[in-house]
Amino acid sequence: MQGGDYVCAAARRVVGAFVVPLIRLAGIERVFHLGDSTVHALDRLDIGIEAGEYVAIMGPSGSGKSTLLNLLGLLDRPDVGSYHLEGRDVTTLSPDEQAAVRSRRIGFVFQSFHLVPRLTAAENIALPMMLAGIPAAERTSRVAQALKDFGLDQRSDHRPDQLSGGQRQRVAIARATIMQPAVLLADEPTGNLDRATGDDVIHLLEVLNATGVTLIIVTHDQKLGARARRQLVMEDGRLKHDSARDGALPVA
Amino acid sequence: MRTADVLRFARDAAGGYPLRTGLSVLAMAIGVAAVVVLTALGDGARRYVVDQFSALGSNLVIVLPGRSATGGFSPANALTTTPRDLTVDDAFALTRLPSVRRVAPLAAGNSEINANGRLREVVVAGTAAPYVDIRSFKMAQGRFLPEADWNRGAPVAVIGSKIQEEIFGSQPAVGELIRLGDRRVRVIGVLKAVGQGLGMNTDEVVFVPVSLAQSMFNTNTLFRVLIEARSRDDIEAVKREVTAQLKARHGNEEDVTVITQDAVLATFDKLLRALTAAVAGIAAISLAVAGILVMNVMLVAVTQRTAEIGLLKALGARGATIRDAFMAEAAMLSLFGAFTGYGLGLFGAFVLRQMYPVFPAYPPDWAVIAALGTALGTGMLFGIMPARRAARLDPVQALMKH
Ligand SMILES: Nc1ncnc2c1ncn2[C@@H]1O[C@H](COP(=O)(O)OP(=O)(O)OP(=O)(O)O)[C@@H](O)[C@H]1O
Ligand SMILES: [Mg+2]
């Protein structure tokens, strides 16, 4: 399901079939105040993303990529604008309701893995289910399956410091997907990995995307970005280029 | 998040930082152990005194001159009115009361004993034959004061064991003449050593007939009248009868104070309980200090684990869940410390009992409950602030910390 929001919206209006986009940002602004100066980290952003898309967010450092991702993950709130996730305005939800949305619909993958050092690989993967109050027996069987799927069955009892970088990120991805979220948000997931390991991780994420999970990756890497079916390029908090709207990125 | 999971998570978190955890557990343990040992000491002292007091004599009722306003044991109140003398005849009249078994008058003063070329200060107690039985004293040599008219005592004396030792040494004392103030009296008996009997060391007292003591000290009044009831159940009856009898004899005026051993005991009991509570209160300060330490440890934990808190939020943890996890951790530190301290305290009390077997150093139940409760309470109380801080952390900021 490719094609820009405008096209889709028009099509919907014409056909009358109501297909809700997974993500719809309208007029989003996020302003940081640092002393006297204000930084428009996100500036009048309108973006629509359909379920199952594979999107790369690119742009120079400080252009607002991470801010956007945090906002999409409900870790941050916009100062202005609305954010509809699966047709529901999530900016007006209470903190607890937002936590529930994060728990069930959103998975995070971080550049620095963010595994809990005292917990084993299996326990780290089980963490979101534990927080969601899923019974221990179900957790055990789902974690066992995930360990197998991600090639970690020999590492279930290892702590993060006993794992390689690639293994750590695989544990993190297993953790991000264990609740079967609708969206996977990854902020430079290969930033701390060497090329080959990074490619493995990206491949893993792409396989997950192929099973229907919407994948949004922030990356500096042009080659990685080019693998995505849609590229968003940010600059100074604004959307400078959207491949769905403006066509493929001109090769620099 | 399920309660069992919260607890397991908190336990693992505490276990992940052994030094930090160990220190706060230790502080809490020392606080609780201090309360347990100190209250064991205080309560041991109370039991010790109560036991000693019970050994004074059983079923004892004491009459003192002067009306106490409250009827309780209070020398200050005894002086509120100018009392009529409590005389030997008053005391003798009490011997005929139905619930009374024995009566002994007591007049006392300080004097000098001079015998065998030695001189020393002594307490002279004027009394009568029944005294030895009321107090359950035993004779080492000779016999106690003879049965005789209380108003016409013979010039005889019974001396305490320490007086015997200091004046006569190994020589026989019975039958010797001694000077007591300006009187010459003959020693007819020596008491067995009994040791300290609350205020007056009986081993250093010279007993003479009450009339002799009164004339030595030029007084008509008695210092005390000691009465032994026929049984424990008769104590209240004795009190009533004695009060009524003396009121009748004193022109219908209640100008004496009748106290029972139970009342005196109750006073001491109350006093020492208050002392124990005060000591416990002081020891509890160390618990508050331990609570503050737990708070600091938890604040450090929140700082150390900021990134983890951010992660938990990203993974869908609610603020309340994070707060509960940190509260549970603080509670565990306190709880574990409290029980360790309880064990240490019991051991300390055990060591005390081994070292001083006469001293029943057991911590009272209330102190144990209060110490454990306070430990848990302060731990939780001081855990609230760090836990709230953790729950309120901004996830984006928290995730950036590393
Ligand atoms: N908490 C904050 N307080 C103040 N300014 C902030 C804060 N977070 C981000 N900014 C500012 O907002 C802008 C966008 O930051 P953001 O982290 O989104 O950039 P980015 O595109 O992810 O950069 P990079 O590629 O270096 O990670 C930057 O100018 C940054 O300084
Ligand atoms: Mg960034």
XYZ file of C-alpha atoms and ligand atoms in Angstrom:
686
model
C 0.000 0.000 0.000
C 2.100 2.864 -1.240
C 1.083 6.323 -2.272
C 0.953 9.594 -0.423
C -1.606 10.713 2.063
C -3.038 13.285 -0.295
C -3.598 10.771 -3.024
C -5.141 8.313 -0.609
C -7.331 10.940 0.998
C -8.536 12.015 -2.403
C -9.181 8.453 -3.417
C -11.137 7.864 -0.226
C -13.209 10.912 -0.782
C -13.970 9.801 -4.271
C -14.636 6.145 -3.571
C -16.220 6.703 -0.180
C -14.476 3.646 1.220
C -13.111 4.695 4.621
C -9.579 3.352 5.001
C -7.908 4.746 8.099
C -4.180 5.432 7.801
C -2.058 3.945 10.590
C -0.428 7.278 11.400
C -1.652 10.734 10.604
C 0.260 13.803 11.800
C -1.320 17.184 11.129
C 0.289 20.543 11.813
C 2.724 19.077 14.360
C 5.063 21.515 16.084
C 7.538 20.793 18.853
C 9.406 23.719 20.357
C 12.247 23.527 22.871
C 13.183 26.516 24.957
C 16.835 26.797 25.866
C 17.302 29.922 27.927
C 16.249 32.789 25.670
C 16.449 30.901 22.396
C 13.732 28.627 21.067
C 14.378 25.629 18.827
C 11.669 24.472 16.447
C 12.625 20.796 16.530
C 9.483 19.985 14.528
C 7.835 22.629 12.412
C 4.333 22.320 10.830
C 4.652 18.663 9.999
C 1.951 16.788 8.051
C 2.688 13.135 7.457
C 0.531 10.092 6.783
C 1.815 6.541 7.014
C -0.230 3.497 6.021
C -0.135 0.208 7.856
C 2.672 -2.080 6.661
C 4.843 0.686 5.201
C 8.638 0.683 5.393
C 9.808 4.242 5.982
C 13.294 5.664 6.433
C 13.663 9.056 8.125
C 16.835 10.834 7.079
C 18.384 14.243 7.325
C 21.295 16.096 8.887
C 22.064 16.016 12.579
C 19.688 18.183 14.598
C 17.003 18.148 11.918
C 14.425 16.611 14.289
C 14.496 12.924 13.350
C 14.681 11.595 16.902
C 12.150 14.141 18.103
C 9.756 12.916 15.445
C 10.325 9.295 16.347
C 9.798 9.973 20.071
C 6.575 11.725 19.203
C 5.414 8.805 17.049
C 6.263 6.502 19.981
C 4.225 8.617 22.434
C 7.307 9.314 24.523
C 6.839 12.999 23.780
C 3.886 15.281 23.110
C 3.632 17.923 20.368
C 3.109 21.542 21.352
C 0.748 22.079 18.432
C -1.027 19.707 16.061
C -2.751 16.362 16.180
C -1.523 12.793 15.995
C -3.959 10.040 15.065
C -2.788 6.487 15.528
C -5.109 3.880 14.007
C -7.766 6.566 13.700
C -7.586 7.610 17.347
C -6.318 10.987 18.546
C -3.551 9.885 20.903
C -2.241 13.322 21.894
C -5.196 13.876 24.190
C -4.856 10.541 25.994
C -3.903 10.437 29.662
C -0.358 9.272 30.495
C -1.654 5.859 31.566
C -3.638 5.459 28.345
C -0.537 6.434 26.363
C 1.457 3.837 28.313
C -1.122 1.233 27.312
C -0.777 2.249 23.647
C 3.022 1.986 23.894
C 2.670 -1.395 25.508
C 0.349 -2.913 22.874
C 0.899 -1.033 19.604
C 4.475 0.298 19.561
C 7.883 -1.363 19.642
C 11.155 0.530 20.134
C 14.636 -0.378 18.951
C 17.429 1.901 20.127
C 20.908 2.622 18.865
C 22.400 1.689 22.254
C 20.184 -1.401 22.696
C 18.939 -0.383 26.181
C 18.935 -3.859 27.638
C 18.620 -4.157 31.429
C 22.106 -5.309 32.453
C 21.098 -7.515 35.386
C 18.474 -9.443 33.395
C 19.170 -12.367 31.075
C 18.338 -12.277 27.376
C 15.132 -14.203 28.054
C 14.143 -11.870 30.895
C 14.849 -8.792 28.777
C 12.648 -10.153 26.008
C 9.903 -10.952 28.533
C 10.004 -7.460 30.078
C 7.172 -5.859 28.014
C 4.920 -8.847 28.705
C 5.729 -8.646 32.413
C 4.895 -4.936 32.441
C 1.630 -5.708 30.625
C 0.682 -8.254 33.297
C 0.767 -11.319 31.062
C 0.921 -14.551 33.122
C 4.350 -16.140 33.573
C 3.481 -19.384 31.786
C 2.434 -17.573 28.607
C 5.530 -15.379 28.823
C 7.791 -18.389 28.983
C 6.352 -20.021 25.880
C 6.327 -16.807 23.852
C 9.909 -15.980 24.855
C 11.032 -19.503 23.907
C 9.462 -19.037 20.465
C 11.052 -15.594 20.055
C 14.491 -16.907 21.073
C 14.164 -19.564 18.378
C 12.895 -17.093 15.743
C 15.799 -14.726 16.390
C 18.472 -17.427 16.601
C 19.110 -16.780 20.276
C 18.080 -20.115 21.802
C 21.647 -20.791 22.930
C 21.832 -17.399 24.612
C 18.659 -17.277 26.689
C 20.473 -17.270 30.046
C 23.204 -14.843 29.016
C 23.322 -11.362 30.395
C 23.796 -8.437 27.967
C 27.501 -8.112 28.819
C 27.941 -11.735 27.700
C 26.451 -11.035 24.258
C 27.919 -9.533 21.093
C 26.551 -6.259 19.746
C 24.545 -8.019 17.048
C 23.112 -10.451 19.576
C 22.189 -7.591 21.869
C 20.319 -5.821 19.102
C 18.549 -9.058 18.208
C 17.459 -9.393 21.842
C 16.255 -5.784 21.678
C 14.287 -6.485 18.473
C 12.808 -9.631 19.981
C 11.755 -7.523 22.958
C 10.291 -4.806 20.681
C 8.154 -7.315 18.776
C 7.119 -9.690 21.570
C 3.875 -7.762 22.133
C 3.119 -7.917 18.380
C 2.987 -4.139 17.916
C 1.565 -2.375 14.869
C 4.595 -0.093 14.510
C 8.293 -0.721 15.006
C 10.298 2.457 15.640
C 14.074 2.168 15.276
C 16.418 5.100 15.946
C 19.701 4.348 14.184
C 19.483 0.643 15.049
C 22.796 -0.089 13.343
C 24.637 2.932 14.706
C 26.661 0.877 17.183
C 27.237 -2.108 14.903
C 29.748 -2.915 12.210
C 28.600 -3.050 8.609
C 27.938 -6.804 8.325
C 26.163 -7.082 11.678
C 24.198 -3.951 10.855
C 23.054 -5.473 7.581
C 21.914 -8.595 9.443
C 19.885 -6.485 11.824
C 18.319 -4.485 8.978
C 17.492 -7.701 7.191
C 15.803 -8.971 10.335
C 13.724 -5.793 10.574
C 12.804 -6.071 6.888
C 11.625 -9.652 7.406
C 9.421 -8.427 10.224
C 8.104 -5.668 7.942
C 7.296 -8.303 5.350
C 5.020 -9.986 7.899
C 2.997 -6.783 8.128
C 4.596 -4.678 10.876
C 4.970 -1.034 9.947
C 8.685 -0.205 10.109
C 10.039 3.298 10.651
C 13.809 3.651 10.777
C 15.850 6.754 11.485
C 19.219 6.530 9.775
C 22.147 8.594 8.607
C 23.169 5.922 6.169
C 22.115 6.732 2.572
C 22.413 3.100 1.496
C 20.235 1.857 4.348
C 17.770 4.642 3.704
C 17.561 3.714 0.064
C 16.481 0.177 0.955
C 13.252 1.530 2.443
C 10.272 1.822 0.146
C 9.672 5.390 1.285
C 12.116 8.076 2.389
C 11.344 11.115 4.499
C 14.077 13.740 4.570
C 14.034 16.251 7.413
C 15.718 19.635 7.608
C 15.383 22.149 10.433
C 12.336 20.377 11.757
C 10.493 20.431 8.450
C 9.803 17.709 5.949
C 12.075 18.579 3.060
C 11.412 15.574 0.913
C 8.889 12.716 0.896
C 9.547 10.102 -1.775
C 5.846 9.182 -1.820
C 5.014 12.769 -2.717
C 8.046 13.983 -4.631
C 9.255 10.786 -6.259
C 12.515 8.953 -5.661
C 15.375 10.754 -3.979
C 17.810 12.342 -6.417
C 21.049 10.402 -6.037
C 23.573 12.801 -4.591
C 2.227 -5.558 36.185
C 1.413 -8.423 38.560
C 2.304 -8.062 42.233
C 4.541 -11.130 42.189
C 6.399 -9.672 39.190
C 6.782 -6.297 40.907
C 8.286 -8.034 43.932
C 10.611 -10.212 41.876
C 11.709 -7.231 39.806
C 12.405 -5.191 42.971
C 14.289 -8.077 44.546
C 16.508 -8.529 41.492
C 17.116 -4.787 41.330
C 18.189 -4.701 44.992
C 20.349 -7.788 44.433
C 21.991 -6.133 41.454
C 23.724 -3.589 43.693
C 25.014 -5.597 46.663
C 27.069 -2.872 48.357
C 24.302 -0.285 48.312
C 21.746 -2.846 49.439
C 24.066 -4.240 52.112
C 24.705 -0.831 53.617
C 21.081 0.153 53.971
C 20.158 -3.277 55.300
C 22.962 -2.933 57.851
C 21.817 0.516 58.967
C 18.264 -0.687 59.410
C 19.480 -3.810 61.211
C 21.556 -1.791 63.669
C 18.577 0.434 64.438
C 16.247 -2.453 65.130
C 18.895 -4.364 67.088
C 19.461 -1.273 69.238
C 15.770 -1.048 70.070
C 15.556 -4.748 70.866
C 18.653 -4.840 73.085
C 17.952 -1.577 74.905
C 14.347 -2.447 75.653
C 15.482 -5.902 76.774
C 17.804 -4.111 79.193
C 15.104 -1.719 80.389
C 12.476 -4.374 80.785
C 15.027 -6.650 82.417
C 15.673 -3.914 84.974
C 11.944 -3.617 85.592
C 11.516 -7.331 86.159
C 14.586 -7.394 88.364
C 13.264 -4.620 90.615
C 9.796 -6.139 90.736
C 11.285 -9.482 91.755
C 13.417 -7.852 94.416
C 10.470 -5.938 95.730
C 8.344 -9.037 95.917
C 11.069 -10.559 98.061
C 10.513 -7.849 100.703
C 7.801 -9.921 102.277
C 4.502 -11.217 101.146
C 1.081 -9.672 101.700
C 2.621 -6.522 103.088
C 0.583 -3.422 104.006
C 2.399 -0.302 105.172
C 0.965 2.598 107.207
C 2.684 5.965 107.198
C 1.715 9.046 109.159
C 0.177 11.888 107.167
C -2.625 11.892 104.663
C -1.765 11.551 101.043
C -4.174 13.419 98.832
C -4.269 10.762 96.161
C -3.796 7.802 98.446
C -0.885 6.828 96.259
C 2.729 6.472 97.176
C 4.038 10.002 97.295
C 6.100 11.468 100.101
C 5.307 15.007 98.959
C 1.593 14.476 99.378
C 2.191 12.961 102.792
C 3.050 16.419 104.108
C -0.098 18.250 103.069
C -1.603 18.303 106.550
C 0.057 18.245 109.934
C -0.625 14.687 110.930
C -1.456 13.405 114.330
C 1.267 11.120 115.684
C 1.109 7.521 114.684
C 1.783 5.956 118.041
C 2.821 2.576 119.354
C -0.635 2.205 120.842
C -2.145 2.836 117.412
C 0.035 0.094 116.013
C -0.815 -2.297 118.804
C -4.527 -1.681 118.278
C -4.113 -2.980 114.740
C -3.013 -6.416 115.970
C -6.593 -7.171 116.975
C -8.069 -6.599 113.493
C -9.543 -9.757 111.909
C -7.615 -9.760 108.609
C -4.295 -8.893 110.180
C -1.786 -11.640 110.944
C 1.165 -9.654 112.265
C 2.002 -6.048 113.038
C 5.389 -4.444 113.578
C 5.902 -0.775 114.505
C 8.927 0.957 113.044
C 10.708 4.033 114.389
C 14.043 4.930 112.876
C 16.901 7.348 113.222
C 20.647 7.720 112.854
C 22.983 7.126 115.737
C 26.463 5.860 116.582
C 27.494 2.452 117.694
C 30.522 2.192 119.978
C 31.813 -1.205 120.971
C 34.945 -3.296 121.038
C 36.977 -0.110 120.685
C 35.321 0.763 117.351
C 32.890 3.480 116.373
C 30.611 3.908 113.364
C 27.389 5.495 112.219
C 24.376 3.231 112.080
C 20.690 3.347 111.360
C 18.768 2.418 114.482
C 15.392 0.815 113.830
C 12.988 0.453 116.713
C 10.545 -2.365 116.205
C 9.107 -5.483 117.827
C 9.288 -9.253 117.649
C 6.962 -9.808 114.628
C 9.218 -7.751 112.345
C 11.572 -10.637 111.649
C 8.701 -12.804 110.420
C 7.000 -10.082 108.404
C 10.245 -9.461 106.515
C 11.142 -13.181 106.484
C 14.609 -12.504 107.910
C 16.764 -15.323 109.246
C 19.000 -15.198 112.304
C 22.688 -15.967 112.008
C 23.227 -16.094 115.756
C 21.095 -15.628 118.853
C 17.503 -14.533 118.471
C 15.448 -11.515 117.407
C 13.796 -9.045 119.800
C 11.686 -10.852 122.428
C 7.893 -10.772 122.647
C 7.250 -8.019 125.177
C 5.140 -5.000 125.960
C 5.876 -2.581 123.103
C 5.911 0.314 125.549
C 8.540 -1.204 127.854
C 11.328 -2.693 125.790
C 14.415 -4.193 127.383
C 17.831 -2.638 126.582
C 18.726 -5.224 123.942
C 19.755 -5.046 120.272
C 19.896 -7.218 117.195
C 22.603 -6.218 114.735
C 22.969 -6.652 111.002
C 25.667 -8.912 109.602
C 27.816 -6.075 108.298
C 27.813 -4.305 111.699
C 28.802 -7.579 113.311
C 31.647 -7.971 110.850
C 32.961 -4.441 111.207
C 32.662 -4.085 114.975
C 33.324 -7.586 116.209
C 35.083 -9.273 113.305
C 35.494 -12.922 114.170
C 34.780 -12.433 117.876
C 31.366 -13.478 119.212
C 28.911 -10.593 119.336
C 25.973 -12.164 121.138
C 26.023 -11.270 124.827
C 28.331 -8.273 124.363
C 27.403 -4.858 125.662
C 27.487 -2.012 123.127
C 26.953 1.752 123.316
C 24.220 3.033 121.063
C 24.165 6.818 121.246
C 23.961 7.446 124.977
C 22.420 4.039 125.790
C 24.042 0.791 126.787
C 22.370 -2.260 125.271
C 23.195 -5.931 125.077
C 23.471 -7.729 121.718
C 21.106 -10.694 121.684
C 21.242 -11.668 118.022
C 22.854 -11.209 114.626
C 20.820 -11.275 111.385
C 21.850 -13.294 108.386
C 23.074 -11.171 105.526
C 20.176 -10.163 103.233
C 21.741 -7.394 101.208
C 20.117 -4.314 99.812
C 16.408 -4.046 100.522
C 15.330 -0.950 98.634
C 16.795 2.133 100.195
C 18.085 0.721 103.427
C 20.726 -1.904 103.747
C 19.413 -4.184 106.472
C 22.903 -5.551 107.052
C 23.938 -2.161 108.435
C 20.967 -1.640 110.768
C 20.753 -2.104 114.529
C 17.300 -3.243 115.690
C 16.139 -2.310 119.194
C 12.702 -2.398 120.907
C 10.518 0.383 119.569
C 10.132 2.150 122.950
C 13.908 2.354 123.293
C 14.302 3.891 119.847
C 11.549 6.416 120.532
C 13.157 7.567 123.733
C 16.596 7.714 122.071
C 15.198 9.966 119.372
C 12.815 11.705 121.733
C 9.687 11.145 119.671
C 6.253 9.603 120.086
C 5.495 8.970 116.485
C 6.288 5.975 114.343
C 8.046 6.124 111.017
C 6.025 3.186 109.626
C 3.743 0.404 110.722
C 4.298 -2.822 108.788
C 1.335 -5.175 108.616
C 1.124 -8.650 107.186
C -2.314 -9.673 105.935
C -3.572 -13.176 106.590
C -3.590 -13.901 102.870
C -3.242 -12.144 99.579
C -7.006 -11.834 99.314
C -7.103 -10.079 102.686
C -4.861 -7.200 101.634
C -7.750 -4.958 100.634
C -9.656 -5.867 103.809
C -6.597 -5.013 105.892
C -6.371 -1.690 104.170
C -10.030 -0.949 104.958
C -9.894 -2.149 108.535
C -6.666 -0.296 109.286
C -7.960 2.919 107.808
C -11.209 2.673 109.775
C -9.472 1.751 113.030
C -6.961 4.600 112.840
C -9.647 7.065 111.810
C -11.647 6.104 114.896
C -8.587 6.464 117.104
C -7.649 9.840 115.624
C -10.874 11.723 116.337
C -12.577 10.655 113.111
C -9.865 12.080 110.927
C -8.111 10.179 108.155
C -4.588 11.336 108.819
C -2.576 8.300 107.763
C -1.680 6.789 104.452
C -2.122 3.086 103.956
C -0.223 1.632 101.039
C -0.042 -1.902 99.836
C 2.934 -3.593 98.381
C 0.993 -3.935 95.161
C 0.623 -0.178 94.909
C 4.335 0.404 95.450
C 5.148 -2.282 92.969
C 2.780 -0.739 90.468
C 4.542 2.597 90.893
C 7.947 1.093 90.255
C 6.564 -0.928 87.422
C 5.143 2.184 85.812
C 8.353 4.122 86.327
C 10.551 1.481 84.753
C 8.150 0.906 81.904
C 8.341 4.607 81.158
C 12.121 4.373 81.306
C 12.113 1.450 78.885
C 9.833 3.333 76.528
C 12.141 6.360 76.688
C 15.158 4.207 75.904
C 13.242 2.620 73.054
C 12.404 6.091 71.767
C 16.050 7.075 71.748
C 16.963 3.882 69.942
C 14.195 4.576 67.458
C 16.084 7.687 66.360
C 18.626 5.366 64.796
C 15.724 3.877 62.867
C 14.852 7.290 61.488
C 18.491 7.716 60.490
C 18.340 4.338 58.784
C 15.185 5.476 57.008
C 16.983 8.532 55.672
C 19.805 6.301 54.494
C 17.320 4.115 52.670
C 15.956 7.257 51.028
C 19.418 8.260 49.856
C 20.152 4.797 48.611
C 16.916 4.829 46.650
C 17.661 8.290 45.245
C 21.015 6.990 44.066
C 19.220 3.990 42.603
C 16.870 6.256 40.665
C 19.822 8.228 39.299
C 21.793 5.115 38.449
C 18.843 3.494 36.751
C 17.464 6.547 34.952
C 18.014 4.964 31.532
C 16.293 1.818 32.730
C 13.302 3.827 33.945
C 13.097 5.517 30.538
C 13.215 2.120 28.887
C 10.461 0.729 31.107
C 8.281 3.672 30.136
C 9.034 3.124 26.456
C 8.047 -0.515 26.903
C 4.671 0.571 28.257
C 5.160 0.808 32.025
C 2.741 3.155 33.731
C 4.057 5.706 36.247
C 2.318 3.815 39.030
C 4.092 0.589 38.074
C 7.498 2.227 38.283
C 6.580 3.852 41.579
C 5.442 0.510 42.991
C 8.634 -1.214 41.901
C 10.823 1.354 43.666
C 8.588 1.370 46.742
C 8.789 -2.404 46.864
C 12.553 -2.193 46.677
C 12.696 0.285 49.583
C 10.306 -1.882 51.575
C 12.451 -4.935 50.942
C 15.592 -3.181 52.126
C 13.780 -2.107 55.299
C 12.096 -5.430 55.872
C 15.239 -7.435 55.377
C 17.180 -5.033 57.593
C 14.480 -5.118 60.250
C 14.446 -8.891 60.503
C 18.224 -9.125 60.450
C 18.277 -6.545 63.254
C 15.621 -8.455 65.154
C 17.780 -11.569 65.006
C 20.857 -9.602 66.069
C 18.914 -7.995 68.922
C 17.629 -11.333 70.197
C 21.167 -12.656 70.093
C 22.400 -9.585 71.995
C 19.745 -10.108 74.662
C 20.745 -13.773 74.862
C 24.382 -12.801 75.422
C 23.269 -10.375 78.156
C 21.345 -13.133 79.888
C 24.332 -15.454 79.692
C 26.571 -12.791 81.229
C 24.114 -11.710 83.950
C 21.900 -14.685 84.711
C 19.928 -12.836 87.448
C 18.951 -10.201 84.922
C 15.914 -11.280 82.860
C 16.838 -9.358 79.684
C 13.993 -10.233 77.311
C 12.698 -7.573 74.894
C 9.018 -6.832 75.551
C 6.610 -7.747 72.744
C 5.459 -4.176 72.228
C 9.046 -3.043 71.617
C 9.626 -5.751 69.021
C 6.407 -4.911 67.201
C 7.130 -1.181 67.410
C 10.704 -1.601 66.156
C 9.712 -3.756 63.190
C 6.781 -1.454 62.438
C 8.884 1.691 62.645
C 11.597 0.182 60.470
C 9.114 -0.768 57.776
C 7.259 2.514 58.148
C 10.299 4.754 57.857
C 11.673 2.677 54.989
C 8.423 3.012 53.067
C 7.958 6.647 54.020
C 11.430 7.619 52.916
C 11.009 5.402 49.843
C 8.027 7.404 48.591
C 9.987 10.421 47.454
C 12.560 8.574 45.316
C 9.849 6.308 43.890
C 7.742 9.297 42.888
C 10.732 10.934 41.331
C 11.323 7.793 39.287
C 7.689 7.635 38.217
C 7.729 11.255 37.049
C 10.907 11.049 34.962
C 10.507 12.228 31.398
C 11.092 9.137 29.250
C 12.918 10.935 26.442
C 15.347 12.606 28.825
C 15.732 9.386 30.811
C 16.543 7.327 27.737
C 19.329 9.726 26.766
C 21.141 9.112 30.089
C 23.712 6.418 29.975
N 15.306 18.163 25.261
C 15.714 19.087 24.408
N 15.920 20.327 24.841
C 16.312 21.287 23.981
N 16.540 21.096 22.684
C 16.343 19.857 22.196
C 15.927 18.790 23.031
N 15.818 17.673 22.260
C 16.168 18.040 21.036
N 16.477 19.348 20.958
C 16.855 20.100 19.799
O 15.931 19.819 18.792
C 16.590 19.671 17.540
C 16.273 18.303 16.933
O 16.899 17.297 17.739
P 16.882 15.774 17.355
O 17.491 15.014 18.468
O 15.505 15.400 16.999
O 17.818 15.722 16.103
P 18.235 14.461 15.229
O 17.745 14.729 13.865
O 17.814 13.217 15.866
O 19.821 14.585 15.240
P 20.902 13.412 15.242
O 20.984 12.924 13.853
O 22.150 14.125 15.653
O 20.449 12.398 16.210
C 18.056 19.883 17.795
O 18.373 21.202 17.472
C 18.197 19.678 19.270
O 19.227 20.475 19.772
Mg 18.768 11.538 16.750
